[in-house]
Amino acid sequence: MTIERTFSIIKPNAVAKNAIGAIYARFETAGLKIVAAKMVQLTREQAEGFYAEHLGKPFFDGLVGFMTSGPVMVQALEGEEAVRRHREIMGATNPDNALAGTLRADYADSLTENAVHGSDSTESAAREIAYFFTESEICPRTR
Ligand code: UDP
């Protein structure tokens, strides 16, 4: 068993749709446990720092504008193969390519406003969790 942690954001458009509970239910049904969570209104600096790897890309400013357009929910999820399992539940980055039943197929409005974020590796997950949570804010569920 490989218990991992991953990092998730419910983006402003999905929060605005009142879909937090529905999305949490998908995580829990898939066996992912929420070990830390909070609602945050991102500042421009926070959003730019989080997406620093995309700095200079044509979609960067639009992405930062969207991510600061309203509150987001950020959470750390724990479970077996959490990174891969969470990416499966989310679906493809572009909702046009997202499989039916995935979060992006159900809640995305566009490629930028694609409802959810999930870490792409355990290394990214560790960095992204630490970007939003201190160690004392994380409550391990698997011990
Ligand atoms: N994005 C965008 N236009 C693009 C590619 C990405 O607006 O052409 C946005 C989209 O919101 C995506 C985020 O930038 O979720 C980060 O992109 P990445 O390629 O890391 O996709 P993800 O890991 O979120 O699936």
mmCIF file of C-alpha atoms and ligand atoms in Angstrom:
data_model
loop_
_atom_site.group_PDB
_atom_site.id
_atom_site.type_symbol
_atom_site.label_atom_id
_atom_site.label_comp_id
_atom_site.label_asym_id
_atom_site.label_seq_id
_atom_site.Cartn_x
_atom_site.Cartn_y
_atom_site.Cartn_z
ATOM 1 C CA MET A 1 0.000 0.000 0.000
ATOM 2 C CA THR A 2 1.382 3.395 -0.998
ATOM 3 C CA ILE A 3 -0.256 6.017 1.186
ATOM 4 C CA GLU A 4 0.422 9.437 -0.328
ATOM 5 C CA ARG A 5 -0.749 12.976 0.049
ATOM 6 C CA THR A 6 -1.882 15.241 -2.741
ATOM 7 C CA PHE A 7 -2.994 18.845 -2.879
ATOM 8 C CA SER A 8 -6.327 20.037 -4.250
ATOM 9 C CA ILE A 9 -7.888 23.400 -5.023
ATOM 10 C CA ILE A 10 -11.588 23.878 -5.672
ATOM 11 C CA LYS A 11 -11.287 26.893 -7.982
ATOM 12 C CA PRO A 12 -13.466 30.046 -7.801
ATOM 13 C CA ASN A 13 -15.998 28.947 -10.426
ATOM 14 C CA ALA A 14 -16.740 25.669 -8.632
ATOM 15 C CA VAL A 15 -17.003 27.446 -5.261
ATOM 16 C CA ALA A 16 -19.416 29.929 -6.900
ATOM 17 C CA LYS A 17 -21.534 26.970 -8.103
ATOM 18 C CA ASN A 18 -21.881 25.829 -4.465
ATOM 19 C CA ALA A 19 -20.203 22.559 -5.438
ATOM 20 C CA ILE A 20 -17.776 22.212 -2.501
ATOM 21 C CA GLY A 21 -19.824 19.500 -0.808
ATOM 22 C CA ALA A 22 -20.449 17.580 -4.027
ATOM 23 C CA ILE A 23 -16.723 17.636 -4.820
ATOM 24 C CA TYR A 24 -15.781 16.549 -1.286
ATOM 25 C CA ALA A 25 -18.230 13.645 -1.670
ATOM 26 C CA ARG A 26 -16.348 12.533 -4.827
ATOM 27 C CA PHE A 27 -13.048 12.592 -2.917
ATOM 28 C CA GLU A 28 -14.465 10.594 -0.032
ATOM 29 C CA THR A 29 -16.224 8.075 -2.283
ATOM 30 C CA ALA A 30 -12.874 7.484 -4.000
ATOM 31 C CA GLY A 31 -11.229 6.745 -0.658
ATOM 32 C CA LEU A 32 -9.361 10.055 -0.372
ATOM 33 C CA LYS A 33 -9.376 11.510 3.127
ATOM 34 C CA ILE A 34 -9.261 15.259 3.763
ATOM 35 C CA VAL A 35 -6.397 15.899 6.216
ATOM 36 C CA ALA A 36 -6.337 19.724 5.977
ATOM 37 C CA ALA A 37 -8.727 22.280 4.469
ATOM 38 C CA LYS A 38 -9.502 25.981 4.398
ATOM 39 C CA MET A 39 -11.176 28.661 2.319
ATOM 40 C CA VAL A 40 -8.839 31.339 0.986
ATOM 41 C CA GLN A 41 -9.221 34.511 -1.063
ATOM 42 C CA LEU A 42 -5.918 34.365 -2.948
ATOM 43 C CA THR A 43 -3.917 37.537 -3.406
ATOM 44 C CA ARG A 44 -2.334 38.214 -6.774
ATOM 45 C CA GLU A 45 1.090 37.432 -5.218
ATOM 46 C CA GLN A 46 -0.130 34.096 -3.817
ATOM 47 C CA ALA A 47 -1.649 33.042 -7.156
ATOM 48 C CA GLU A 48 1.439 34.120 -9.133
ATOM 49 C CA GLY A 49 3.698 32.242 -6.719
ATOM 50 C CA PHE A 50 1.578 29.109 -6.849
ATOM 51 C CA TYR A 51 1.612 29.063 -10.663
ATOM 52 C CA ALA A 52 5.215 30.354 -11.011
ATOM 53 C CA GLU A 53 6.097 27.486 -13.407
ATOM 54 C CA HIS A 54 3.642 29.016 -15.927
ATOM 55 C CA LEU A 55 5.058 32.573 -15.700
ATOM 56 C CA GLY A 56 5.454 34.035 -19.200
ATOM 57 C CA LYS A 57 2.941 31.672 -20.840
ATOM 58 C CA PRO A 58 0.105 33.322 -22.784
ATOM 59 C CA PHE A 59 -2.555 32.110 -20.362
ATOM 60 C CA PHE A 60 -0.705 33.221 -17.170
ATOM 61 C CA ASP A 61 -2.405 36.586 -16.583
ATOM 62 C CA GLY A 62 -5.863 35.180 -17.320
ATOM 63 C CA LEU A 63 -5.202 32.269 -14.970
ATOM 64 C CA VAL A 64 -4.073 34.565 -12.129
ATOM 65 C CA GLY A 65 -7.072 36.861 -12.737
ATOM 66 C CA PHE A 66 -9.418 33.882 -12.563
ATOM 67 C CA MET A 67 -7.804 32.362 -9.465
ATOM 68 C CA THR A 68 -8.158 35.671 -7.587
ATOM 69 C CA SER A 69 -11.737 36.329 -8.788
ATOM 70 C CA GLY A 70 -13.300 34.756 -5.685
ATOM 71 C CA PRO A 71 -12.569 32.409 -2.799
ATOM 72 C CA VAL A 72 -11.076 28.977 -3.327
ATOM 73 C CA MET A 73 -11.063 25.894 -1.093
ATOM 74 C CA VAL A 74 -7.617 24.383 -0.607
ATOM 75 C CA GLN A 75 -7.139 20.902 0.843
ATOM 76 C CA ALA A 76 -4.625 18.158 1.378
ATOM 77 C CA LEU A 77 -5.916 14.666 0.592
ATOM 78 C CA GLU A 78 -4.468 11.411 1.848
ATOM 79 C CA GLY A 79 -4.939 7.917 0.511
ATOM 80 C CA GLU A 80 -3.550 5.059 -1.515
ATOM 81 C CA GLU A 81 -1.928 6.430 -4.681
ATOM 82 C CA ALA A 82 -3.586 9.748 -3.868
ATOM 83 C CA VAL A 83 -1.849 11.738 -6.620
ATOM 84 C CA ARG A 84 -2.902 9.431 -9.474
ATOM 85 C CA ARG A 85 -6.334 8.686 -8.033
ATOM 86 C CA HIS A 86 -7.104 12.386 -7.575
ATOM 87 C CA ARG A 87 -5.967 13.239 -11.146
ATOM 88 C CA GLU A 88 -8.292 10.478 -12.403
ATOM 89 C CA ILE A 89 -11.276 11.932 -10.533
ATOM 90 C CA MET A 90 -10.461 15.433 -11.864
ATOM 91 C CA GLY A 91 -10.219 14.492 -15.542
ATOM 92 C CA ALA A 92 -8.147 16.154 -18.274
ATOM 93 C CA THR A 93 -6.952 19.779 -17.951
ATOM 94 C CA ASN A 94 -9.058 20.764 -20.965
ATOM 95 C CA PRO A 95 -12.674 19.915 -20.110
ATOM 96 C CA ASP A 96 -13.319 19.121 -23.792
ATOM 97 C CA ASN A 97 -11.072 16.090 -23.240
ATOM 98 C CA ALA A 98 -12.321 15.183 -19.748
ATOM 99 C CA LEU A 99 -14.051 11.811 -19.438
ATOM 100 C CA ALA A 100 -17.731 11.773 -18.459
ATOM 101 C CA GLY A 101 -18.199 11.649 -14.709
ATOM 102 C CA THR A 102 -14.973 13.498 -13.902
ATOM 103 C CA LEU A 103 -14.999 16.750 -11.922
ATOM 104 C CA ARG A 104 -13.855 18.817 -14.873
ATOM 105 C CA ALA A 105 -16.485 17.288 -17.175
ATOM 106 C CA ASP A 106 -19.128 18.208 -14.600
ATOM 107 C CA TYR A 107 -17.954 21.578 -13.225
ATOM 108 C CA ALA A 108 -15.494 23.232 -15.664
ATOM 109 C CA ASP A 109 -16.559 26.244 -17.737
ATOM 110 C CA SER A 110 -13.451 26.490 -19.945
ATOM 111 C CA LEU A 111 -9.800 25.426 -20.166
ATOM 112 C CA THR A 112 -8.836 28.176 -17.700
ATOM 113 C CA GLU A 113 -11.946 27.908 -15.504
ATOM 114 C CA ASN A 114 -11.581 24.158 -15.131
ATOM 115 C CA ALA A 115 -12.996 23.881 -11.601
ATOM 116 C CA VAL A 116 -10.220 22.021 -9.790
ATOM 117 C CA HIS A 117 -6.469 21.719 -9.352
ATOM 118 C CA GLY A 118 -4.539 18.623 -8.345
ATOM 119 C CA SER A 119 -0.833 17.977 -7.863
ATOM 120 C CA ASP A 120 0.925 16.151 -10.719
ATOM 121 C CA SER A 121 3.491 14.292 -8.559
ATOM 122 C CA THR A 122 4.274 13.559 -4.917
ATOM 123 C CA GLU A 123 7.080 16.162 -5.137
ATOM 124 C CA SER A 124 4.659 18.871 -6.351
ATOM 125 C CA ALA A 125 2.175 17.759 -3.693
ATOM 126 C CA ALA A 126 4.691 18.288 -0.879
ATOM 127 C CA ARG A 127 5.596 21.754 -2.209
ATOM 128 C CA GLU A 128 1.968 22.786 -2.792
ATOM 129 C CA ILE A 129 0.739 21.533 0.603
ATOM 130 C CA ALA A 130 3.559 23.463 2.302
ATOM 131 C CA TYR A 131 2.586 26.579 0.287
ATOM 132 C CA PHE A 132 -0.777 26.685 2.099
ATOM 133 C CA PHE A 133 -0.513 24.655 5.295
ATOM 134 C CA THR A 134 1.853 24.449 8.255
ATOM 135 C CA GLU A 135 2.629 20.969 9.594
ATOM 136 C CA SER A 136 0.392 21.601 12.628
ATOM 137 C CA GLU A 137 -2.616 22.289 10.364
ATOM 138 C CA ILE A 138 -2.417 18.773 8.880
ATOM 139 C CA CYS A 139 -4.222 15.933 10.669
ATOM 140 C CA PRO A 140 -2.976 12.519 9.459
ATOM 141 C CA ARG A 141 -5.850 10.026 9.068
ATOM 142 C CA THR A 142 -3.977 6.812 8.357
ATOM 143 C CA ARG A 143 -2.176 6.145 11.623
HETATM 144 N N1 UDP B 1 -4.432 26.640 -18.263
HETATM 145 C C1 UDP B 1 -4.942 27.578 -19.149
HETATM 146 N N2 UDP B 1 -4.610 27.468 -20.485
HETATM 147 C C2 UDP B 1 -3.787 26.508 -20.960
HETATM 148 C C3 UDP B 1 -3.259 25.559 -20.038
HETATM 149 C C4 UDP B 1 -3.595 25.653 -18.702
HETATM 150 O O1 UDP B 1 -5.682 28.484 -18.770
HETATM 151 O O2 UDP B 1 -3.514 26.464 -22.175
HETATM 152 C C5 UDP B 1 -4.759 26.773 -16.835
HETATM 153 C C6 UDP B 1 -5.775 25.724 -16.343
HETATM 154 O O3 UDP B 1 -6.597 26.339 -15.355
HETATM 155 C C7 UDP B 1 -4.869 24.674 -15.712
HETATM 156 C C8 UDP B 1 -3.761 25.543 -15.106
HETATM 157 O O4 UDP B 1 -3.581 26.583 -16.070
HETATM 158 O O5 UDP B 1 -5.531 23.892 -14.749
HETATM 159 C C9 UDP B 1 -2.434 24.848 -14.884
HETATM 160 O O6 UDP B 1 -2.075 24.189 -16.057
HETATM 161 P P1 UDP B 1 -1.434 22.711 -16.030
HETATM 162 O O7 UDP B 1 -0.909 22.437 -17.403
HETATM 163 O O8 UDP B 1 -0.479 22.623 -14.883
HETATM 164 O O9 UDP B 1 -2.708 21.770 -15.814
HETATM 165 P P2 UDP B 1 -3.274 20.970 -14.557
HETATM 166 O O10 UDP B 1 -2.100 20.359 -13.847
HETATM 167 O O11 UDP B 1 -4.040 21.973 -13.714
HETATM 168 O O12 UDP B 1 -4.193 19.934 -15.156
#
